[in-house]
Tab-separated table of C-alpha atoms in Angstrom:
chain	number	residue	atom	x	y	z
C	1	GLY	CA	-64.437	164.078	99.072
C	2	ALA	CA	-65.291	167.810	99.681
C	3	VAL	CA	-68.955	168.302	101.076
C	4	VAL	CA	-71.155	171.514	99.945
C	5	SER	CA	-74.340	171.880	101.929
C	6	GLN	CA	-77.431	173.999	101.296
C	7	HIS	CA	-80.034	174.920	103.779
C	8	PRO	CA	-82.901	174.726	103.812
C	9	SER	CA	-83.607	171.836	101.115
C	10	TRP	CA	-87.144	172.705	100.693
C	11	VAL	CA	-88.735	175.928	101.369
C	12	ILE	CA	-92.472	177.321	100.940
C	13	CYS	CA	-93.389	180.985	101.133
C	14	LYS	CA	-95.985	183.394	100.563
C	15	SER	CA	-95.890	185.844	97.730
C	16	GLY	CA	-94.104	189.073	98.806
C	17	THR	CA	-91.671	187.466	101.509
C	18	SER	CA	-88.119	186.873	101.346
C	19	VAL	CA	-86.213	183.683	101.289
C	20	LYS	CA	-82.409	183.098	102.501
C	21	ILE	CA	-80.674	180.161	100.923
C	22	GLU	CA	-77.114	179.328	102.706
C	23	CYS	CA	-74.284	177.418	101.007
C	24	ARG	CA	-71.580	176.335	103.275
C	25	SER	CA	-68.303	174.333	102.242
C	26	LEU	CA	-68.005	171.947	104.962
C	27	ASP	CA	-64.356	170.857	104.681
C	28	PHE	CA	-62.628	173.395	102.427
C	29	GLN	CA	-62.147	177.104	101.845
C	30	ALA	CA	-64.082	178.642	98.920
C	31	THR	CA	-63.102	182.488	97.916
C	32	THR	CA	-65.631	181.603	95.077
C	33	MET	CA	-69.085	180.238	94.934
C	34	PHE	CA	-71.749	180.033	92.193
C	35	TRP	CA	-75.265	180.201	92.231
C	36	TYR	CA	-77.551	178.500	89.808
C	37	ARG	CA	-80.854	178.153	88.890
C	38	GLN	CA	-82.873	175.071	87.309
C	39	PHE	CA	-86.264	175.090	86.080
C	40	PRO	CA	-87.979	171.510	85.644
C	41	LYS	CA	-86.450	169.461	83.132
C	42	GLN	CA	-84.189	172.168	82.148
C	43	SER	CA	-80.536	172.708	82.542
C	44	LEU	CA	-78.731	174.933	85.119
C	45	MET	CA	-78.528	178.689	84.483
C	46	LEU	CA	-75.666	180.624	86.089
C	47	MET	CA	-77.148	183.497	88.409
C	48	ALA	CA	-74.090	184.984	89.751
C	49	THR	CA	-70.429	184.275	91.124
C	50	SER	CA	-70.054	184.963	94.687
C	51	ASN	CA	-66.695	186.284	95.905
C	52	GLU	CA	-65.409	186.558	99.658
C	53	GLY	CA	-65.275	189.960	100.583
C	54	SER	CA	-66.302	191.800	97.623
C	55	LYS	CA	-69.374	192.065	95.459
C	56	ALA	CA	-71.085	189.347	93.544
C	57	THR	CA	-71.057	189.457	89.748
C	58	TYR	CA	-74.326	188.816	88.279
C	59	GLU	CA	-75.152	187.239	84.811
C	60	GLN	CA	-77.104	189.362	82.252
C	61	GLY	CA	-80.561	189.361	82.845
C	62	VAL	CA	-80.387	188.667	86.520
C	63	GLU	CA	-81.550	191.286	88.771
C	64	LYS	CA	-79.126	191.998	91.734
C	65	ASP	CA	-81.685	193.751	93.970
C	66	LYS	CA	-84.110	190.845	93.550
C	67	PHE	CA	-81.275	187.963	94.220
C	68	LEU	CA	-78.986	189.348	96.868
C	69	ILE	CA	-75.819	187.642	97.468
C	70	ASN	CA	-73.746	187.920	100.299
C	71	HIS	CA	-70.124	186.067	100.941
C	72	ALA	CA	-69.668	186.513	104.492
C	73	SER	CA	-66.822	184.024	105.006
C	74	LEU	CA	-64.513	181.484	103.206
C	75	THR	CA	-66.982	178.672	103.999
C	76	LEU	CA	-70.404	180.587	103.680
C	77	SER	CA	-72.508	182.266	100.782
C	78	THR	CA	-76.259	183.283	100.973
C	79	LEU	CA	-78.757	184.081	98.537
C	80	THR	CA	-81.633	185.909	99.317
C	81	VAL	CA	-84.666	186.045	97.274
C	82	THR	CA	-86.341	189.288	98.041
C	83	SER	CA	-90.008	189.770	97.548
C	84	ALA	CA	-90.340	186.472	96.133
C	85	HIS	CA	-92.938	185.869	93.379
C	86	PRO	CA	-94.533	182.479	92.234
C	87	GLU	CA	-92.253	182.793	89.140
C	88	ASP	CA	-89.065	182.711	91.560
C	89	SER	CA	-90.331	179.144	92.364
C	90	SER	CA	-87.175	176.981	91.091
C	91	PHE	CA	-84.620	174.700	92.196
C	92	TYR	CA	-81.404	176.735	93.196
C	93	ILE	CA	-78.045	174.881	93.279
C	94	CYS	CA	-74.801	176.614	94.495
C	95	SER	CA	-71.415	175.152	93.916
C	96	ALA	CA	-67.916	176.179	95.304
C	97	ARG	CA	-64.548	176.259	93.972
C	98	ASP	CA	-61.727	174.497	96.206
C	99	ASP	CA	-59.210	177.152	96.912
C	100	SER	CA	-56.611	174.145	97.668
C	101	ARG	CA	-57.216	173.103	94.115
C	102	GLY	CA	-56.961	174.094	90.602
C	103	TRP	CA	-59.668	176.657	89.327
C	104	GLU	CA	-61.640	173.872	87.759
C	105	THR	CA	-62.318	171.857	90.548
C	106	GLN	CA	-65.557	173.051	92.053
C	107	TYR	CA	-68.394	170.891	94.094
C	108	PHE	CA	-72.078	171.341	93.910
C	109	GLY	CA	-74.584	171.598	96.886
C	110	PRO	CA	-77.599	169.316	96.753
C	111	GLY	CA	-79.741	172.255	96.061
C	112	THR	CA	-82.729	174.206	97.564
C	113	ARG	CA	-86.250	173.813	96.028
C	114	LEU	CA	-88.313	177.082	96.437
C	115	LEU	CA	-91.978	177.268	95.999
C	116	VAL	CA	-93.614	180.504	96.002
C	117	LEU	CA	-97.281	180.635	96.542
R	1	ALA	CA	-67.401	182.497	74.200
R	2	GLN	CA	-67.935	179.105	75.302
R	3	SER	CA	-70.980	176.725	74.712
R	4	VAL	CA	-71.888	173.227	74.743
R	5	THR	CA	-74.072	171.007	72.693
R	6	GLN	CA	-75.754	167.958	73.897
R	7	LEU	CA	-76.887	166.025	70.948
R	8	ASP	CA	-79.579	164.105	72.498
R	9	SER	CA	-82.123	164.999	74.776
R	10	HIS	CA	-83.079	161.520	75.423
R	11	VAL	CA	-81.146	158.313	75.143
R	12	SER	CA	-82.762	154.941	75.962
R	13	VAL	CA	-81.033	151.689	76.293
R	14	SER	CA	-81.544	148.359	77.513
R	15	GLU	CA	-79.811	147.117	80.515
R	16	GLY	CA	-76.518	145.805	79.758
R	17	THR	CA	-75.804	147.232	76.588
R	18	PRO	CA	-73.243	150.074	75.796
R	19	VAL	CA	-74.339	153.930	76.480
R	20	LEU	CA	-73.237	156.714	74.241
R	21	LEU	CA	-74.167	160.396	75.471
R	22	ARG	CA	-72.640	163.086	73.055
R	23	CYS	CA	-71.477	166.435	73.665
R	24	ASN	CA	-69.668	168.820	71.240
R	25	TYR	CA	-68.197	172.138	72.649
R	26	SER	CA	-66.934	175.515	71.502
R	27	SER	CA	-64.261	177.580	73.292
R	28	SER	CA	-61.705	180.143	72.568
R	29	TYR	CA	-59.048	178.808	74.534
R	30	SER	CA	-58.003	175.105	75.953
R	31	PRO	CA	-61.389	174.095	77.996
R	32	SER	CA	-61.760	171.990	80.724
R	33	LEU	CA	-64.749	169.677	80.266
R	34	PHE	CA	-67.014	167.772	82.642
R	35	TRP	CA	-69.870	165.259	82.704
R	36	TYR	CA	-72.224	165.537	85.606
R	37	VAL	CA	-75.094	163.158	86.717
R	38	GLN	CA	-78.133	164.197	88.439
R	39	HIS	CA	-80.713	162.165	89.909
R	40	PRO	CA	-84.177	163.085	90.164
R	41	ASN	CA	-84.430	165.753	92.842
R	42	LYS	CA	-80.928	165.462	93.975
R	43	GLY	CA	-77.668	167.548	93.385
R	44	LEU	CA	-75.040	167.162	90.974
R	45	GLN	CA	-72.525	164.498	91.269
R	46	LEU	CA	-69.363	164.848	89.061
R	47	LEU	CA	-68.570	161.557	86.860
R	48	LEU	CA	-65.452	162.764	85.020
R	49	LYS	CA	-63.348	165.940	83.977
R	50	TYR	CA	-60.677	166.608	81.526
R	51	THR	CA	-58.080	169.243	82.134
R	52	SER	CA	-55.681	168.911	79.351
R	53	ALA	CA	-53.969	165.656	80.427
R	54	ALA	CA	-54.858	162.309	78.894
R	55	THR	CA	-57.553	162.667	76.152
R	56	LEU	CA	-59.473	159.423	77.356
R	57	VAL	CA	-60.665	160.049	80.882
R	58	LYS	CA	-61.972	157.484	83.135
R	59	GLY	CA	-64.596	158.288	85.731
R	60	ILE	CA	-66.734	156.671	88.384
R	61	ASN	CA	-69.236	153.931	87.855
R	62	GLY	CA	-67.551	152.678	84.929
R	63	PHE	CA	-68.155	155.775	82.668
R	64	GLU	CA	-65.165	157.202	80.634
R	65	ALA	CA	-64.929	159.955	77.686
R	66	GLU	CA	-62.544	160.807	75.132
R	67	PHE	CA	-61.482	164.372	74.402
R	68	LYS	CA	-61.281	164.935	70.667
R	69	LYS	CA	-59.815	168.431	69.718
R	70	SER	CA	-60.395	168.026	66.090
R	71	GLU	CA	-63.942	167.110	66.425
R	72	THR	CA	-64.517	169.564	69.513
R	73	SER	CA	-66.496	166.657	71.067
R	74	PHE	CA	-66.199	164.900	74.337
R	75	HIS	CA	-68.832	162.138	74.236
R	76	LEU	CA	-69.810	159.962	77.451
R	77	THR	CA	-69.485	156.055	77.137
R	78	LYS	CA	-70.209	153.068	79.334
R	79	PRO	CA	-69.826	149.563	78.132
R	80	SER	CA	-72.968	147.940	80.076
R	81	ALA	CA	-75.835	150.382	81.251
R	82	HIS	CA	-77.398	149.580	84.636
R	83	MET	CA	-80.546	150.310	85.801
R	84	SER	CA	-79.186	152.706	88.380
R	85	ASP	CA	-77.772	154.539	85.492
R	86	ALA	CA	-80.950	156.091	84.685
R	87	ALA	CA	-80.672	159.811	85.568
R	88	GLU	CA	-80.203	163.404	83.629
R	89	TYR	CA	-76.384	163.988	82.300
R	90	PHE	CA	-75.127	167.347	81.893
R	91	CYS	CA	-71.917	167.984	79.748
R	92	VAL	CA	-70.178	171.297	80.956
R	93	VAL	CA	-67.553	173.637	79.501
R	94	SER	CA	-65.254	175.719	81.773
R	95	ASP	CA	-62.594	178.273	80.547
R	96	SER	CA	-60.178	179.798	82.956
R	97	TYR	CA	-59.139	182.378	80.570
R	98	THR	CA	-62.144	184.006	78.731
R	99	ASN	CA	-64.702	183.250	81.430
R	100	ALA	CA	-63.276	183.631	84.843
R	101	GLY	CA	-63.647	179.773	85.222
R	102	LYS	CA	-67.437	179.980	84.834
R	103	SER	CA	-69.052	177.130	83.768
R	104	THR	CA	-71.382	176.384	81.029
R	105	PHE	CA	-74.287	173.730	80.878
R	106	GLY	CA	-75.320	171.901	78.007
R	107	ASP	CA	-79.201	171.272	77.861
R	108	GLY	CA	-78.933	167.565	79.354
R	109	THR	CA	-79.475	164.389	78.129
R	110	THR	CA	-82.142	161.858	80.003
R	111	LEU	CA	-80.997	158.391	80.039
R	112	THR	CA	-83.445	155.858	80.140
R	113	VAL	CA	-82.448	152.168	80.821
R	114	LYS	CA	-84.926	149.397	80.065
R	115	PRO	CA	-84.829	146.238	81.979
């Protein structure tokens, strides 16, 4: 089956630093990827839609200057948390929509756990 | 607008007994509906999906769900629970027309399976 990877799986950083998280579709092309955030014991909240070759679309309340998204190719999207603070600590999950299948077919990555000290 | 409500935040069953996880949805158009499972500290795994074909959908690991438009429901069932089914389950609605295919997640249901 289709595979989406995320790197790193775990990251611990100091407050004020920036962290980049990669989301890759390993065996399919993905024009569209999604970034979610999940707090402990809560549901996934969509942060933004990442589109290859164009600007990301952010959900209401998500700071675009804080969470920079770059969809550099049909298999890679990156989320950079700039000047991270403890409240940014969370589980970040990406998903990728398979271009060769229906619009509803998306595959989720394993997630990246971010801890900001 | 689309939304999904998972009616139970926690469900506890004994191993070998049936599982029922309830989900109601709201969508302006014909939605696609999904059930995902998430084990602790893991990503999401697709259990099954409904995309306007057969209303009774069979998924992996013995799970199935029935789409009932009149009740706006998409409940997840399994005839006999296994210990490995203990996890968090999410009902998801997606609509290509009004939301560009973005997914809306329910709050999740924690399934506990007792030996």
